Amino acid sequence: MSIIEAQAPLHEAHRDNHTHRDVNGGWLRPAVFGAMDGLVSNLALMTGVAGGAVSTQTVVITGLAGLAAGAFSMAAGEYTSVASQRELVQAELDVERRQLRKHPIDEMEELAALYVSRGVEPALAREVAMQLSKDPEQALEIHAREELGIDPDDLPSPMVAAVSSFGSFALGALLPLLPYLLGATALWPAVLLALVGLFACGALVARVTARGWLFSGMRQLVLGGAAAAVTYGLGVLLGAAL
């Protein structure tokens, strides 16, 4: 049996097993962290107000106001941030496009030098750069990837970022409100449901990290619970002082 035939099964096994986590998080990361942000912030807000010995109606109104304000703030912030980032990228792409049009030879040599710095032989690097530079759009894409680290065809959408942030934050912020909306008059059902949600969000985060789901879930539960406890204590102190 030849060496190639003997190694073929190894290559196939490597290809089948050689997978990686989504290091960018895809849709899961912003959705989970947005929901977690809404959950922690609204839980802390509601427990802080409840600690001041106010009426159930006041706690519910506070929670609804926190949900609306936080969701709109998140959406506006994400839209502005992503839009600004996209505009900056477009401006840099315009600079690169002008350079390719005015100085095509210099840009080709620059690309060849980059490949040489990565270990490609100079003659081969120049030939590759020459081939890639024949198509202006392809050349722009290659330079954008190599010099700017971006994909011109895969820029983030400000609207998608805003809508997803609004929805995920609102969903998280709604969780501690649910018991009250369903007729509860005490704080503990809202806290219990929120803590379960915190653990679930933390466990989901494990899908985009190297940590186990139990560790991630417990970590988020402890951090969110601590935030709620601190704000409750502040509410009790302020309620007694005022």
Coordinates of C-alpha atoms in Angstrom, one line a residue:
M1 CA 0.0 0.0 0.0
S2 CA 1.4 3.4 -0.9
I3 CA 2.0 6.1 1.6
I4 CA -0.7 8.3 0.1
E5 CA -3.3 5.5 0.3
A6 CA -2.3 4.8 3.9
Q7 CA -2.6 8.4 4.9
A8 CA -5.9 9.0 3.1
P9 CA -8.1 7.7 6.0
L10 CA -6.1 9.9 8.4
H11 CA -6.8 13.0 6.2
E12 CA -10.5 12.2 6.0
A13 CA -10.7 11.7 9.8
H14 CA -8.9 15.0 10.4
R15 CA -11.3 16.8 8.0
D16 CA -14.3 15.3 9.7
N17 CA -13.1 16.1 13.3
H18 CA -11.3 19.3 12.7
T19 CA -14.0 21.8 13.6
H20 CA -13.8 25.0 15.7
R21 CA -16.2 27.0 17.8
D22 CA -17.7 30.1 16.2
V23 CA -15.1 32.6 17.7
N24 CA -17.1 35.6 16.5
G25 CA -20.2 34.3 18.3
G26 CA -22.4 34.6 15.3
W27 CA -26.0 35.5 16.3
L28 CA -25.8 33.7 19.6
R29 CA -23.3 36.0 21.3
P30 CA -25.1 39.3 20.9
A31 CA -28.5 37.7 21.5
V32 CA -27.4 36.0 24.8
F33 CA -25.5 39.0 26.1
G34 CA -28.2 41.4 25.2
A35 CA -30.8 39.3 27.0
M36 CA -28.4 39.0 30.0
D37 CA -27.9 42.7 30.1
G38 CA -31.7 43.3 30.1
L39 CA -32.2 40.7 32.8
V40 CA -29.5 41.9 35.2
S41 CA -30.3 45.6 34.8
N42 CA -34.0 45.3 35.2
L43 CA -33.8 42.8 38.0
A44 CA -31.4 45.1 39.9
L45 CA -33.7 48.1 39.2
M46 CA -36.8 46.3 40.4
T47 CA -35.2 44.9 43.5
G48 CA -33.7 48.3 44.4
V49 CA -37.2 49.9 44.1
A50 CA -38.8 47.0 46.0
G51 CA -36.3 47.4 48.8
G52 CA -37.7 50.9 49.4
A53 CA -41.0 49.3 50.6
V54 CA -43.1 50.7 47.7
S55 CA -46.3 49.4 46.3
T56 CA -46.5 46.5 43.8
Q57 CA -47.8 48.9 41.2
T58 CA -44.7 51.1 41.6
V59 CA -42.4 48.1 41.1
V60 CA -44.3 47.0 38.0
I61 CA -44.2 50.5 36.5
T62 CA -40.5 50.8 37.3
G63 CA -39.8 47.4 35.6
L64 CA -41.8 48.4 32.5
A65 CA -40.0 51.8 32.3
G66 CA -36.7 50.1 32.7
L67 CA -37.5 47.6 30.0
A68 CA -38.5 50.3 27.5
A69 CA -35.7 52.7 28.4
G70 CA -33.1 50.1 28.3
A71 CA -34.3 48.5 25.0
F72 CA -34.4 51.8 23.2
S73 CA -31.1 52.8 24.6
M74 CA -29.5 49.6 23.5
A75 CA -31.0 49.8 20.0
A76 CA -29.9 53.4 19.6
G77 CA -26.4 52.7 20.9
E78 CA -26.0 49.6 18.7
Y79 CA -27.3 51.4 15.6
T80 CA -25.0 54.4 16.1
S81 CA -22.0 52.2 16.9
V82 CA -22.4 49.8 13.9
A83 CA -23.3 52.6 11.5
S84 CA -20.2 54.6 12.6
Q85 CA -18.0 51.5 12.2
R86 CA -19.5 50.8 8.8
E87 CA -18.9 54.4 7.6
L88 CA -15.3 54.2 8.8
V89 CA -14.8 50.9 6.9
Q90 CA -16.4 52.4 3.7
A91 CA -14.1 55.4 4.0
E92 CA -11.0 53.2 4.2
L93 CA -12.2 51.1 1.3
D94 CA -12.6 54.3 -0.8
V95 CA -9.0 55.2 0.1
E96 CA -7.8 51.8 -0.9
R97 CA -9.9 51.9 -4.1
R98 CA -8.3 55.2 -5.1
Q99 CA -4.8 53.9 -4.4
L100 CA -5.5 50.9 -6.6
R101 CA -6.7 53.1 -9.4
K102 CA -3.8 55.7 -9.2
H103 CA -0.9 53.4 -8.2
P104 CA -1.7 49.8 -9.3
I105 CA 1.9 48.8 -9.6
D106 CA 2.8 50.0 -6.2
E107 CA -0.2 48.3 -4.7
M108 CA 0.7 45.0 -6.5
E109 CA 4.2 45.2 -5.1
E110 CA 2.9 45.9 -1.7
L111 CA 0.7 42.8 -1.9
A112 CA 3.7 40.7 -3.1
A113 CA 5.8 42.0 -0.2
L114 CA 3.1 41.0 2.2
Y115 CA 3.1 37.4 0.9
V116 CA 6.9 37.3 1.0
S117 CA 6.8 38.4 4.7
R118 CA 4.6 35.3 5.3
G119 CA 7.2 32.9 3.8
V120 CA 6.3 32.8 0.1
E121 CA 9.2 32.9 -2.3
P122 CA 9.6 36.4 -4.0
A123 CA 9.0 35.2 -7.5
L124 CA 5.9 33.2 -6.6
A125 CA 4.6 36.0 -4.4
R126 CA 4.9 38.5 -7.2
E127 CA 3.2 36.1 -9.7
V128 CA 0.3 35.6 -7.2
A129 CA 0.0 39.3 -6.6
M130 CA 0.0 40.0 -10.3
Q131 CA -2.8 37.4 -11.0
L132 CA -4.9 38.7 -8.1
S133 CA -4.5 42.3 -9.2
K134 CA -6.0 41.8 -12.7
D135 CA -9.5 42.2 -11.4
P136 CA -9.9 45.6 -9.6
E137 CA -12.8 44.4 -7.4
Q138 CA -10.9 41.2 -6.4
A139 CA -7.8 43.3 -5.8
L140 CA -9.8 45.6 -3.5
E141 CA -11.2 42.6 -1.6
I142 CA -7.7 41.1 -1.2
H143 CA -6.2 44.3 0.0
A144 CA -9.1 44.9 2.4
R145 CA -8.7 41.5 3.9
E146 CA -4.9 41.6 4.2
E147 CA -4.4 45.3 5.2
L148 CA -7.6 46.1 7.0
G149 CA -8.7 42.7 8.2
I150 CA -12.2 43.1 6.9
D151 CA -14.5 41.5 4.3
P152 CA -16.1 44.2 2.1
D153 CA -19.0 41.8 1.3
D154 CA -19.8 41.0 4.9
L155 CA -20.1 44.4 6.7
P156 CA -22.5 44.5 9.7
S157 CA -26.0 46.0 9.3
P158 CA -26.9 48.8 11.7
M159 CA -30.6 48.0 11.5
V160 CA -30.1 44.3 12.2
A161 CA -27.8 45.2 15.2
A162 CA -30.4 47.7 16.5
V163 CA -33.4 45.3 16.1
S164 CA -31.6 42.3 17.6
S165 CA -30.3 44.4 20.6
F166 CA -33.8 45.8 21.2
G167 CA -35.5 42.4 21.1
S168 CA -32.9 40.5 23.2
F169 CA -32.7 43.2 25.9
A170 CA -36.5 43.5 26.1
L171 CA -36.8 39.7 26.4
G172 CA -34.3 39.6 29.2
A173 CA -35.9 42.6 31.0
L174 CA -39.3 41.0 30.7
L175 CA -38.4 37.9 32.7
P176 CA -38.4 39.5 36.2
L177 CA -41.6 41.3 35.3
L178 CA -43.5 38.2 34.3
P179 CA -44.5 37.1 37.9
Y180 CA -45.9 40.5 38.6
L181 CA -47.8 40.7 35.3
L182 CA -49.3 37.2 36.1
G183 CA -50.6 38.4 39.5
A184 CA -47.7 38.0 41.9
T185 CA -47.6 40.6 44.7
A186 CA -44.3 39.6 46.3
L187 CA -40.7 40.0 45.1
W188 CA -39.4 36.5 45.5
P189 CA -41.1 34.9 42.5
A190 CA -39.6 37.6 40.2
V191 CA -36.1 37.0 41.8
L192 CA -36.4 33.3 41.5
L193 CA -37.4 33.4 37.8
A194 CA -34.7 35.9 37.1
L195 CA -32.0 33.7 38.7
V196 CA -33.1 30.7 36.7
G197 CA -32.9 32.9 33.6
L198 CA -29.4 34.1 34.6
F199 CA -28.2 30.6 34.9
A200 CA -29.7 29.6 31.5
C201 CA -28.0 32.6 29.8
G202 CA -24.7 31.8 31.4
A203 CA -25.0 28.2 30.3
L204 CA -25.7 29.3 26.7
V205 CA -22.6 31.5 26.8
A206 CA -20.6 28.3 27.2
R207 CA -21.4 27.6 23.5
V208 CA -19.1 30.4 22.5
T209 CA -16.4 29.9 25.1
A210 CA -14.2 27.1 26.3
R211 CA -15.8 27.0 29.7
G212 CA -18.3 24.3 30.9
W213 CA -22.0 25.2 31.0
L214 CA -22.2 24.6 34.7
F215 CA -19.4 27.0 35.5
S216 CA -20.7 29.7 33.1
G217 CA -24.2 29.3 34.4
M218 CA -23.2 29.6 38.1
R219 CA -20.9 32.5 37.4
Q220 CA -23.7 34.5 35.8
L221 CA -26.1 33.5 38.5
V222 CA -23.7 34.7 41.2
L223 CA -22.9 38.0 39.5
G224 CA -26.5 38.8 38.7
G225 CA -27.7 37.8 42.1
A226 CA -25.0 40.0 43.7
A227 CA -26.1 43.0 41.7
A228 CA -29.7 42.4 42.7
A229 CA -28.8 42.0 46.4
V230 CA -26.7 45.2 46.4
T231 CA -29.4 47.3 44.9
Y232 CA -32.0 45.8 47.2
G233 CA -29.9 46.8 50.1
L234 CA -29.5 50.3 48.8
G235 CA -33.2 50.5 48.3
V236 CA -33.8 49.4 51.9
L237 CA -31.3 52.1 53.2
L238 CA -32.7 54.9 51.0
G239 CA -36.3 53.9 51.9
A240 CA -35.6 54.1 55.6
A241 CA -33.7 57.4 55.2
L242 CA -36.3 59.2 53.1

